[in-house]
Short mmCIF file of C-alpha atoms in Angstrom, two decimals:
data_model
loop_
_atom_site.label_atom_id
_atom_site.label_comp_id
_atom_site.label_asym_id
_atom_site.label_seq_id
_atom_site.Cartn_x
_atom_site.Cartn_y
_atom_site.Cartn_z
CA MET X 1 19.72 -34.58 44.67
CA LEU X 2 20.79 -31.45 43.14
CA THR X 3 20.15 -29.02 46.37
CA VAL X 4 22.21 -31.49 48.75
CA LEU X 5 25.27 -31.09 46.02
CA THR X 6 24.59 -26.84 46.08
CA ILE X 7 25.94 -27.40 49.47
CA ILE X 8 28.75 -29.73 49.41
CA PRO X 9 31.12 -26.97 48.11
CA ILE X 10 29.71 -25.01 51.35
CA VAL X 11 29.39 -27.78 53.99
CA ALA X 12 33.97 -28.85 53.04
CA LEU X 13 34.57 -25.69 53.40
CA LEU X 14 33.72 -25.56 56.91
CA ILE X 15 34.88 -28.93 57.66
CA CYS X 16 38.19 -28.59 56.26
CA LEU X 17 38.88 -24.98 58.08
CA ILE X 18 36.62 -26.24 61.66
CA VAL X 19 37.30 -29.75 61.50
CA LEU X 20 40.09 -30.93 60.09
CA LYS X 21 41.97 -27.51 60.48
CA LEU X 22 43.33 -27.64 56.85
CA PRO X 23 45.29 -24.62 55.66
CA VAL X 24 43.53 -21.77 54.19
CA THR X 25 44.76 -22.29 50.71
CA LYS X 26 44.41 -26.32 50.62
CA SER X 27 40.67 -25.90 52.24
CA GLY X 28 40.18 -23.36 49.07
CA ALA X 29 41.62 -24.93 46.57
CA ILE X 30 39.08 -28.42 47.79
CA ALA X 31 36.28 -26.06 48.21
CA LEU X 32 37.03 -25.23 44.83
CA GLY X 33 36.90 -28.29 43.17
CA LEU X 34 34.18 -29.56 44.72
CA ALA X 35 32.24 -26.67 42.88
CA LEU X 36 33.83 -27.03 39.61
CA VAL X 37 32.88 -30.45 38.89
CA ILE X 38 29.29 -30.00 40.57
CA ALA X 39 28.93 -27.32 38.24
CA VAL X 40 30.30 -28.79 35.19
CA GLY X 41 28.25 -32.42 35.89
CA PHE X 42 24.93 -31.14 36.88
CA PHE X 43 23.88 -27.01 36.46
CA GLY X 44 25.37 -26.96 32.98
CA ILE X 45 28.29 -24.50 32.73
CA THR X 46 29.91 -24.48 29.91
CA GLY X 47 33.60 -23.79 29.00
CA PHE X 48 32.97 -20.50 28.02
CA GLY X 49 31.26 -19.40 31.06
CA LEU X 50 33.98 -21.21 33.13
CA ALA X 51 36.60 -18.47 31.82
CA VAL X 52 33.92 -15.85 31.88
CA ALA X 53 34.29 -16.74 35.76
CA SER X 54 37.42 -17.56 36.58
CA GLY X 55 38.23 -13.90 34.81
CA LYS X 56 36.24 -12.21 36.96
CA ALA X 57 37.36 -14.24 40.12
CA LEU X 58 41.55 -13.00 38.89
CA TRP X 59 40.26 -9.78 38.73
CA LEU X 60 38.18 -9.49 41.75
CA ALA X 61 40.87 -11.24 43.18
CA LEU X 62 43.68 -8.25 41.93
CA PHE X 63 41.00 -5.94 43.49
CA VAL X 64 41.30 -7.41 47.03
CA SER X 65 44.61 -8.40 47.08
CA LEU X 66 46.16 -4.14 46.38
CA ILE X 67 44.59 -3.60 49.93
CA VAL X 68 46.02 -6.73 50.94
CA TRP X 69 49.44 -6.28 50.07
CA CYS X 70 49.61 -2.27 51.03
CA ALA X 71 47.73 -3.24 54.42
CA LEU X 72 50.82 -5.51 55.18
CA PHE X 73 53.37 -3.48 54.03
CA LEU X 74 51.62 -0.27 56.47
CA TYR X 75 51.69 -2.71 58.62
CA HIS X 76 55.11 -4.43 59.37
CA LEU X 77 56.59 -0.55 58.62
CA VAL X 78 54.41 1.03 61.63
CA SER X 79 55.35 -2.29 63.74
CA ASP X 80 59.15 -2.81 62.92
CA PHE X 81 59.40 1.04 63.38
CA GLY X 82 58.02 1.04 66.51
CA ALA X 83 54.89 2.95 66.10
CA ILE X 84 52.50 0.93 67.20
CA ASP X 85 54.06 0.40 70.56
CA VAL X 86 53.64 4.36 71.03
CA ILE X 87 50.17 4.03 70.14
CA ASN X 88 49.36 1.04 71.88
CA LYS X 89 50.33 2.34 75.35
CA ASN X 90 49.42 5.80 75.29
CA ILE X 91 45.55 3.64 74.86
CA SER X 92 46.66 2.38 77.75
CA VAL X 93 46.95 5.70 79.40
CA LEU X 94 43.95 7.60 78.09
CA VAL X 95 41.09 4.18 78.67
CA LYS X 96 42.98 2.32 81.76
CA ASP X 97 40.25 -0.52 82.03
CA GLU X 98 41.41 -3.13 79.01
CA PHE X 99 38.00 -4.25 78.50
CA VAL X 100 36.29 -0.63 77.85
CA ALA X 101 39.25 -0.39 75.21
CA PHE X 102 38.53 -3.73 73.85
CA LEU X 103 34.86 -2.45 73.03
CA LEU X 104 35.79 0.82 72.38
CA LEU X 105 38.32 -0.45 69.43
CA ALA X 106 36.36 -3.41 68.06
CA TRP X 107 32.71 -2.39 68.13
CA LEU X 108 33.44 1.32 67.16
CA PHE X 109 36.46 2.38 65.72
CA THR X 110 36.08 0.02 63.32
CA GLY X 111 32.92 1.19 62.60
CA MET X 112 34.31 4.41 61.73
CA LEU X 113 37.08 2.98 59.86
CA GLN X 114 34.49 1.01 57.68
CA GLY X 115 32.06 4.35 57.19
CA ILE X 116 34.72 5.75 55.72
CA ALA X 117 36.63 2.87 53.61
CA GLY X 118 35.75 -0.54 54.19
CA PHE X 119 36.90 -3.21 52.56
CA GLY X 120 38.56 -5.04 55.30
CA ILE X 121 40.11 -1.97 56.38
CA PRO X 122 38.63 -1.95 59.79
CA SER X 123 39.97 -5.57 60.87
CA VAL X 124 43.58 -4.91 59.51
CA ILE X 125 43.93 -1.80 61.51
CA VAL X 126 42.47 -2.53 64.29
CA ALA X 127 43.33 -6.19 65.49
CA PRO X 128 47.24 -5.73 65.36
CA ILE X 129 46.52 -3.13 67.59
CA LEU X 130 44.35 -5.18 70.55
CA ILE X 131 47.32 -8.23 69.99
CA ALA X 132 50.07 -5.43 70.81
CA LEU X 133 47.69 -4.28 73.51
CA GLY X 134 48.10 -7.74 74.67
CA PHE X 135 44.69 -9.14 74.40
CA ASN X 136 44.36 -12.83 72.92
CA PRO X 137 45.01 -13.07 69.00
CA VAL X 138 41.68 -15.08 68.51
CA LYS X 139 39.52 -12.65 70.78
CA SER X 140 41.13 -9.75 68.90
CA LEU X 141 40.59 -11.04 65.48
CA SER X 142 36.80 -12.40 66.96
CA ALA X 143 36.40 -9.36 68.15
CA VAL X 144 37.19 -6.90 64.82
CA LEU X 145 35.28 -8.81 62.61
CA ILE X 146 32.11 -9.68 65.02
CA GLY X 147 31.99 -5.57 65.63
CA HIS X 148 32.62 -4.10 62.75
CA SER X 149 30.17 -5.34 60.93
CA TRP X 150 27.10 -3.51 62.14
CA ALA X 151 29.06 -0.96 59.94
CA VAL X 152 28.69 -1.94 56.93
CA THR X 153 25.57 -1.48 54.53
CA PHE X 154 25.69 2.39 55.42
CA GLY X 155 30.04 1.86 55.83
CA SER X 156 32.13 3.11 52.71
CA MET X 157 30.39 6.37 52.42
CA GLY X 158 26.98 4.52 51.88
CA ALA X 159 28.05 2.33 49.01
CA ALA X 160 26.35 -1.23 49.87
CA PHE X 161 22.80 0.83 50.09
CA PHE X 162 23.32 2.27 47.12
CA VAL X 163 23.89 -1.03 45.78
CA ILE X 164 20.82 -3.25 47.46
CA GLN X 165 18.81 0.32 46.58
CA GLY X 166 20.02 0.67 42.91
CA ILE X 167 19.42 -3.63 42.86
CA THR X 168 15.97 -3.78 43.66
CA LYS X 169 15.22 0.19 42.21
CA ILE X 170 13.37 0.33 45.68
CA PRO X 171 13.61 4.59 46.60
CA PRO X 172 16.19 4.81 48.86
CA ASP X 173 13.74 7.45 51.03
CA GLU X 174 11.53 3.99 51.42
CA LEU X 175 14.54 1.28 52.01
CA GLY X 176 16.20 3.71 54.83
CA PHE X 177 13.76 3.43 57.45
CA PRO X 178 13.82 -0.78 57.80
CA VAL X 179 17.47 -0.45 57.25
CA TRP X 180 17.42 1.86 59.87
CA VAL X 181 15.75 -1.21 61.98
CA PHE X 182 17.47 -3.44 61.42
CA ASN X 183 20.51 -2.25 61.79
CA THR X 184 19.21 -1.35 65.18
CA VAL X 185 19.09 -4.52 65.91
CA THR X 186 22.93 -5.66 64.46
CA ILE X 187 24.71 -2.20 66.54
CA LEU X 188 23.15 -3.42 70.15
CA MET X 189 23.75 -7.26 69.00
CA THR X 190 27.19 -7.28 67.25
CA GLY X 191 28.25 -4.50 70.55
CA ILE X 192 26.70 -7.71 72.73
CA GLY X 193 28.60 -9.83 70.72
CA VAL X 194 32.17 -7.90 71.09
CA CYS X 195 31.98 -8.02 75.20
CA PHE X 196 31.04 -12.31 74.64
CA VAL X 197 34.49 -12.73 73.05
CA HIS X 198 36.01 -10.87 75.41
CA GLY X 199 35.07 -13.08 78.70
CA GLY X 200 31.88 -14.77 77.97
CA PHE X 201 28.58 -13.87 79.71
CA LYS X 202 30.58 -11.85 82.18
CA SER X 203 32.16 -9.74 80.23
CA ILE X 204 28.47 -9.02 78.93
CA VAL X 205 26.81 -8.06 81.89
CA LYS X 206 29.48 -5.61 82.54
CA GLY X 207 29.51 -4.12 79.07
CA LEU X 208 25.66 -4.13 79.43
CA GLY X 209 26.07 -0.45 80.61
CA TYR X 210 28.04 0.71 77.98
CA VAL X 211 26.72 -1.12 74.90
CA ILE X 212 22.93 0.13 75.45
CA PRO X 213 23.66 3.74 75.78
CA ALA X 214 25.91 3.87 73.26
CA ALA X 215 23.85 1.58 70.87
CA ALA X 216 20.53 3.91 71.82
CA VAL X 217 22.59 7.02 71.19
CA MET X 218 23.88 5.87 67.54
CA SER X 219 20.06 4.57 66.53
CA GLY X 220 18.65 8.09 67.39
CA MET X 221 21.69 9.79 65.51
CA GLN X 222 21.45 6.87 62.50
CA PHE X 223 18.02 7.79 62.54
CA LEU X 224 18.08 11.53 61.95
CA LEU X 225 20.73 10.51 59.24
CA VAL X 226 18.33 8.52 57.53
CA ARG X 227 15.53 11.03 57.56
CA LEU X 228 17.67 13.74 56.57
CA GLY X 229 18.45 11.27 53.34
CA MET X 230 22.72 11.17 54.52
CA TYR X 231 22.93 8.25 53.61
CA ALA X 232 26.43 8.27 52.92
CA LEU X 233 27.21 9.03 56.34
CA GLY X 234 25.38 6.61 58.26
CA THR X 235 28.21 4.73 59.48
CA LEU X 236 30.86 6.79 59.82
CA VAL X 237 29.02 9.82 61.83
CA THR X 238 26.87 6.97 63.75
CA ALA X 239 30.16 5.31 64.85
CA LEU X 240 31.36 8.39 66.31
CA SER X 241 28.35 9.31 68.43
CA GLY X 242 28.36 6.14 69.98
CA LEU X 243 32.59 6.44 70.51
CA VAL X 244 31.84 9.68 72.01
CA THR X 245 29.03 8.53 74.17
CA LEU X 246 31.17 5.39 75.50
CA PHE X 247 34.74 7.60 75.79
CA ALA X 248 32.38 9.85 77.76
CA LEU X 249 30.81 7.19 80.13
CA TYR X 250 33.81 5.71 80.93
CA LYS X 251 34.73 8.68 82.20
CA ILE X 252 32.08 9.88 84.50
CA ARG X 253 32.42 6.16 85.71
CA SER X 254 35.87 6.50 86.20
CA LYS X 255 36.63 10.27 87.60
CA ASP X 256 38.49 9.42 90.68
CA GLU X 257 40.20 6.96 89.34
CA THR X 258 41.45 9.48 86.40
CA ASP X 259 42.00 13.14 88.29
CA GLU X 260 45.99 12.52 88.05
CA LYS X 261 47.34 14.09 84.96
CA ILE X 262 47.78 12.34 82.26
CA VAL X 263 51.38 12.12 80.91
CA LEU X 264 51.14 10.41 77.00
CA TYR X 265 54.14 7.89 76.43
CA LYS X 266 56.94 8.98 74.02
CA GLY X 267 59.23 6.28 72.52
CA LYS X 268 62.00 7.62 69.94
CA LEU X 269 58.64 8.31 68.25
CA ASN X 270 55.98 10.37 69.70
CA LEU X 271 52.22 9.81 69.88
CA LEU X 272 51.72 12.40 66.72
CA GLN X 273 54.54 11.01 64.54
CA SER X 274 53.07 7.18 65.31
CA ALA X 275 49.37 8.13 65.08
CA PHE X 276 49.71 10.26 61.78
CA PRO X 277 49.76 7.78 59.21
CA TYR X 278 46.46 6.50 60.26
CA ALA X 279 45.28 9.97 60.63
CA LEU X 280 45.86 10.59 56.62
CA ILE X 281 44.10 7.34 55.83
CA MET X 282 40.88 8.95 57.42
CA LEU X 283 41.58 12.35 55.74
CA LEU X 284 42.54 11.26 52.79
CA LEU X 285 39.88 8.89 52.66
CA VAL X 286 36.95 11.67 53.60
CA LEU X 287 38.92 14.07 50.70
CA PHE X 288 38.02 11.38 48.26
CA GLN X 289 35.06 11.59 48.69
CA LEU X 290 34.87 15.43 47.72
CA ILE X 291 35.86 14.93 44.32
CA PRO X 292 33.55 14.83 42.21
CA ILE X 293 32.17 11.67 40.88
CA GLN X 294 32.48 11.83 37.03
CA ILE X 295 36.30 11.99 38.15
CA ARG X 296 36.39 9.24 40.15
CA ASN X 297 34.64 7.38 37.92
CA THR X 298 36.59 8.23 35.26
CA ILE X 299 40.33 7.60 36.20
CA ALA X 300 39.69 3.98 37.14
CA LEU X 301 40.60 0.60 35.29
CA SER X 302 38.16 -2.54 34.55
CA PHE X 303 37.08 -5.12 32.20
CA ASP X 304 33.71 -5.77 30.28
CA PHE X 305 32.39 -9.63 30.74
CA PRO X 306 29.97 -11.11 28.60
CA ALA X 307 26.86 -12.80 28.73
CA THR X 308 26.96 -16.48 29.62
CA ALA X 309 24.41 -19.16 29.80
CA THR X 310 24.40 -22.81 30.89
CA THR X 311 23.55 -25.79 29.46
CA LEU X 312 20.31 -27.22 31.30
CA GLU X 313 16.79 -27.39 29.98
CA ILE X 314 15.61 -23.80 31.65
CA PRO X 315 19.24 -21.96 31.34
CA HIS X 316 20.98 -20.18 33.76
CA VAL X 317 21.94 -16.63 32.32
CA VAL X 318 24.11 -14.39 33.82
CA ALA X 319 23.32 -11.06 32.29
CA PRO X 320 27.15 -9.05 30.62
CA GLU X 321 28.27 -7.20 33.67
CA PRO X 322 30.31 -3.97 31.73
CA ASN X 323 32.78 -1.82 33.68
CA PHE X 324 33.20 -5.23 36.31
CA ASN X 325 34.36 -3.90 39.87
CA PRO X 326 36.24 -0.92 38.92
CA ILE X 327 39.53 0.16 40.33
CA ARG X 328 39.36 3.45 40.82
CA LEU X 329 42.23 5.77 41.52
CA PHE X 330 40.58 8.19 44.19
CA ALA X 331 38.39 5.41 45.07
CA HIS X 332 40.73 1.90 46.16
CA PRO X 333 42.01 2.13 49.58
CA PHE X 334 45.66 0.72 48.39
CA VAL X 335 46.18 3.87 47.13
CA VAL X 336 45.03 6.15 50.63
CA LEU X 337 47.31 3.20 52.06
CA LEU X 338 50.52 4.03 49.77
CA ILE X 339 49.98 7.09 50.54
CA ALA X 340 50.21 6.41 54.27
CA ALA X 341 53.01 4.43 54.13
CA GLY X 342 55.01 6.61 51.84
CA VAL X 343 54.27 9.82 54.92
CA ALA X 344 55.20 7.31 57.53
CA CYS X 345 58.94 6.69 56.35
CA ALA X 346 58.65 10.65 55.76
CA ILE X 347 58.14 10.41 59.42
CA TYR X 348 60.62 8.07 60.58
CA LYS X 349 63.39 9.78 58.56
CA LYS X 350 62.44 13.08 60.16
CA ALA X 351 62.62 11.62 63.61
CA GLY X 352 66.26 10.07 63.02
CA VAL X 353 64.77 6.82 63.45
CA TRP X 354 65.34 5.75 59.77
CA ASP X 355 67.10 1.99 58.71
CA SER X 356 67.30 0.77 55.63
CA SER X 357 67.44 -2.43 56.67
CA VAL X 358 64.32 -2.50 58.75
CA PHE X 359 62.52 -1.60 55.28
CA LYS X 360 63.98 -3.93 53.33
CA ASN X 361 62.44 -6.41 55.94
CA SER X 362 59.50 -4.85 55.95
CA ILE X 363 59.58 -5.70 52.23
CA SER X 364 60.60 -8.78 52.33
CA LYS X 365 57.58 -10.17 55.49
CA THR X 366 55.00 -8.46 53.16
CA VAL X 367 56.43 -10.76 50.30
CA LYS X 368 56.27 -13.88 52.32
CA LYS X 369 52.66 -13.41 53.29
CA GLY X 370 51.13 -11.95 50.40
CA VAL X 371 52.07 -14.32 47.89
CA PRO X 372 49.97 -17.23 49.82
CA ALA X 373 47.00 -14.77 50.55
CA THR X 374 46.48 -13.52 46.85
CA LEU X 375 46.47 -17.48 45.97
CA ALA X 376 43.69 -18.18 48.62
CA LEU X 377 41.96 -15.66 47.37
CA LEU X 378 42.24 -16.90 43.73
CA ALA X 379 40.61 -20.43 44.65
CA PHE X 380 37.67 -18.41 47.13
CA GLY X 381 36.80 -15.89 44.45
CA ASN X 382 36.46 -18.90 41.42
CA MET X 383 34.59 -21.24 43.79
CA SER X 384 32.00 -18.17 44.53
CA LEU X 385 31.68 -17.14 41.25
CA ILE X 386 31.24 -20.56 39.92
CA MET X 387 28.80 -21.20 42.27
CA MET X 388 26.97 -18.13 41.64
CA ASP X 389 27.16 -18.33 37.45
CA SER X 390 26.66 -21.95 37.07
CA GLY X 391 23.06 -20.80 38.93
CA MET X 392 23.65 -22.83 41.99
CA MET X 393 23.49 -20.18 44.95
CA VAL X 394 19.94 -19.15 42.94
CA TYR X 395 19.19 -22.93 43.03
CA LEU X 396 19.39 -23.30 46.33
CA ALA X 397 18.16 -19.73 47.81
CA GLY X 398 15.03 -20.81 45.21
CA LYS X 399 14.65 -23.95 47.43
CA VAL X 400 14.75 -22.44 50.92
CA ALA X 401 11.94 -20.01 49.42
CA ASP X 402 9.62 -22.64 48.36
CA LEU X 403 10.23 -24.70 51.61
CA THR X 404 9.90 -21.98 54.14
CA GLY X 405 6.56 -20.48 52.47
CA ASN X 406 5.02 -17.26 54.09
CA LEU X 407 7.96 -18.54 57.13
CA TYR X 408 10.95 -17.88 54.30
CA PRO X 409 11.27 -14.11 56.45
CA ILE X 410 12.77 -15.66 59.19
CA PHE X 411 15.37 -17.15 56.81
CA ALA X 412 15.78 -15.03 54.56
CA PRO X 413 18.75 -13.07 56.40
CA PHE X 414 20.79 -16.13 56.20
CA ILE X 415 20.55 -16.17 52.60
CA GLY X 416 22.55 -12.93 52.92
CA VAL X 417 25.51 -14.03 55.72
CA THR X 418 25.41 -17.41 53.65
CA ALA X 419 25.89 -15.28 50.49
CA THR X 420 28.85 -13.09 52.15
CA PHE X 421 30.07 -15.98 53.51
CA LEU X 422 31.14 -17.35 50.20
CA THR X 423 32.09 -14.24 48.36
CA GLY X 424 33.77 -12.14 51.28
CA ASN X 425 31.71 -9.07 50.65
CA ASN X 426 28.09 -7.16 51.01
CA THR X 427 28.67 -5.75 47.51
CA ASN X 428 28.59 -9.00 46.04
CA SER X 429 26.14 -10.62 48.63
CA ASN X 430 23.64 -8.12 47.15
CA VAL X 431 23.91 -8.23 43.62
CA MET X 432 23.34 -12.07 44.03
CA PHE X 433 20.30 -11.56 46.05
CA GLY X 434 19.16 -8.53 46.23
CA GLU X 435 16.69 -9.45 43.33
CA PHE X 436 15.98 -12.83 44.57
CA GLN X 437 14.79 -11.12 48.06
CA ARG X 438 12.54 -8.23 46.15
CA ALA X 439 10.99 -10.48 44.27
CA VAL X 440 10.13 -13.37 46.82
CA ALA X 441 8.78 -10.60 49.23
CA TYR X 442 6.86 -9.63 45.41
CA ASN X 443 5.31 -13.40 45.64
CA LEU X 444 4.41 -13.45 49.04
CA GLY X 445 2.35 -10.11 49.11
CA LEU X 446 4.82 -8.57 51.72
CA SER X 447 6.73 -5.37 52.26
CA GLN X 448 9.58 -5.49 49.15
CA ALA X 449 11.64 -3.21 50.85
CA VAL X 450 12.06 -4.26 53.97
CA MET X 451 13.56 -7.54 52.52
CA SER X 452 15.59 -6.04 50.72
CA ALA X 453 16.60 -3.71 53.69
CA ALA X 454 17.24 -7.58 55.68
CA GLN X 455 19.23 -9.02 53.04
CA SER X 456 21.62 -5.91 52.55
CA ILE X 457 22.03 -5.96 56.50
CA ALA X 458 22.62 -9.32 56.65
CA GLY X 459 25.00 -9.32 54.19
CA GLY X 460 26.95 -6.32 56.35
CA LEU X 461 26.76 -9.24 58.94
CA GLY X 462 27.93 -11.59 56.85
CA CYS X 463 31.41 -10.02 56.46
CA ALA X 464 31.94 -11.02 59.93
CA ILE X 465 33.02 -14.52 58.65
CA GLY X 466 33.16 -13.55 55.38
CA SER X 467 36.47 -15.49 53.38
CA THR X 468 38.34 -12.83 51.79
CA ILE X 469 37.87 -10.40 54.88
CA VAL X 470 38.64 -13.57 57.82
CA PHE X 471 41.69 -13.96 56.18
CA MET X 472 42.62 -10.56 55.52
CA ALA X 473 42.62 -9.95 59.58
CA ALA X 474 44.68 -13.46 59.94
CA LEU X 475 47.11 -12.24 57.52
CA ALA X 476 47.44 -8.74 58.87
CA THR X 477 48.55 -10.59 61.85
CA LYS X 478 50.21 -13.60 61.36
CA GLN X 479 47.36 -15.99 62.42
CA THR X 480 46.43 -17.49 59.29
CA ASP X 481 46.54 -21.01 61.51
CA LYS X 482 43.99 -19.52 63.87
CA VAL X 483 41.40 -18.83 61.27
CA PRO X 484 39.01 -22.48 62.12
CA PHE X 485 39.15 -20.89 65.70
CA ILE X 486 37.77 -17.79 64.86
CA LEU X 487 34.85 -19.17 62.16
CA LYS X 488 34.19 -22.09 65.42
CA LYS X 489 33.71 -18.77 67.66
CA LEU X 490 32.03 -16.55 65.68
CA ILE X 491 29.92 -18.96 63.09
CA PRO X 492 27.95 -19.22 66.00
CA LEU X 493 27.09 -15.46 67.48
CA VAL X 494 26.52 -14.53 63.28
CA LEU X 495 23.86 -17.44 62.75
CA ILE X 496 22.45 -16.37 66.98
CA ILE X 497 22.42 -12.35 65.31
CA ALA X 498 21.12 -13.53 61.74
CA GLY X 499 17.98 -15.56 63.87
CA ILE X 500 17.35 -12.62 65.93
CA MET X 501 17.30 -10.57 62.27
CA GLY X 502 14.89 -12.92 61.11
CA ILE X 503 12.56 -12.79 63.65
CA VAL X 504 12.32 -9.22 63.26
CA ASN X 505 11.99 -9.04 60.12
CA PHE X 506 8.89 -11.68 59.97
CA ILE X 507 7.35 -9.16 62.57
CA LEU X 508 8.30 -6.10 60.34
CA ILE X 509 7.18 -7.33 57.02
CA ASN X 510 3.90 -8.31 58.39
CA ASN X 511 3.67 -5.12 59.99
CA TYR X 512 5.15 -2.31 58.20
CA PRO X 513 2.63 -0.14 57.09
CA ILE X 514 1.84 0.61 60.38
CA MET X 515 5.17 0.58 61.62
CA LYS X 516 5.68 2.89 57.95
CA GLU X 517 3.22 5.87 59.63
CA LEU X 518 4.77 5.40 63.04
CA SER X 519 8.57 6.74 60.86
#
């Protein structure tokens, strides 16, 4: 009975979005209502527990909304002043093959951005560029979401990797190898996934000649970085190596077609003026990483949340969470986005294209899209935190482990994916189930490092369908009505890749001592 009840909010959310095609805000509200009734009526969450869960959800909504609002403002600013158009036309000049441009941007450029920032930034920056290049909006959004998901665990300068390592207490040098193995799978499969999104099996056949060599170089580069203990660069440098490889392959194969002199497009703005705010984002995010961590952690705003427990005979206890999800001045992307927007305004004034009415219109568009975004984030956040703090998610995961027994490693990635689908964040997924996955491996006498690695990489893959990330991407491109179609396209792809990961997990976890020696 309880097992069925735990999946009702998840199933209801999917039905509302994909089958009934209800708006995101309404779908989130329905799922939240169901989660609330079940948590109170059957899992014994108290009024105090609900207040704490809602407080966390409110804070998380603010955390993400700061990014959403600033990303929206920057997007409307560069779009309304014509900078996006200049960037798009120059991409077409440099890469004439639209398929290669699609693959390069959606799979590798998003990975570079994820390596630096994360938090949905790759999707809100790259999806508008693809759409402006003339690609179908659903294809564009789907491609950047699946394309960036390989980069999450070592993304944000290794943030998710350090989270799963900290939760499980597994030494990083022991965790690094299986993370690399699983990430090799997702690098290859998400590249193939982007090809499929572009044009089905025909595009996969065309893309394999690019994806396989690039994935091989990326896997080798990431292995080297892991062996050197350079986990913070595990995504950024890996993505850069893939981007260089793919671009070089394109140039070699199109040499006869590209011998003519390249003339960059220039409108009222040139390419440097148009792209500089985005280049500045990457530069600032790297520079912020050079600030001593003590300073970055000190200049921050956060709240402490107390412990809670349900009223069941065996209560589900939620540990106190001091310094919950801090907003750090020199680590949160909203600061960088605001600086980039300010610099963009200065560039437009100096170039003589400034128009105060255009600026006001950009603000108006931001407010119009930002308010419903924040409301939706509140609904999704409350649903996720209520399911977490009431013990619903842990209960469901435990039932899956009991039913599958020694075959559990095959199903383990689906738990990581599901948790990220609900929370929209691999860090939250790892916090929810990192220790659980390690404990299951321990009880089954299997490698705890391999199971923990599978959890984190699967959680990263889940970012392709993560509720808040999908909504942010759709919002940034004014395509919120397309969310059902995006999920309908992506969920089967994510489940297929998760299934492949499960098979790899089963093989690796049962042969880990041998594999470890080979590494």
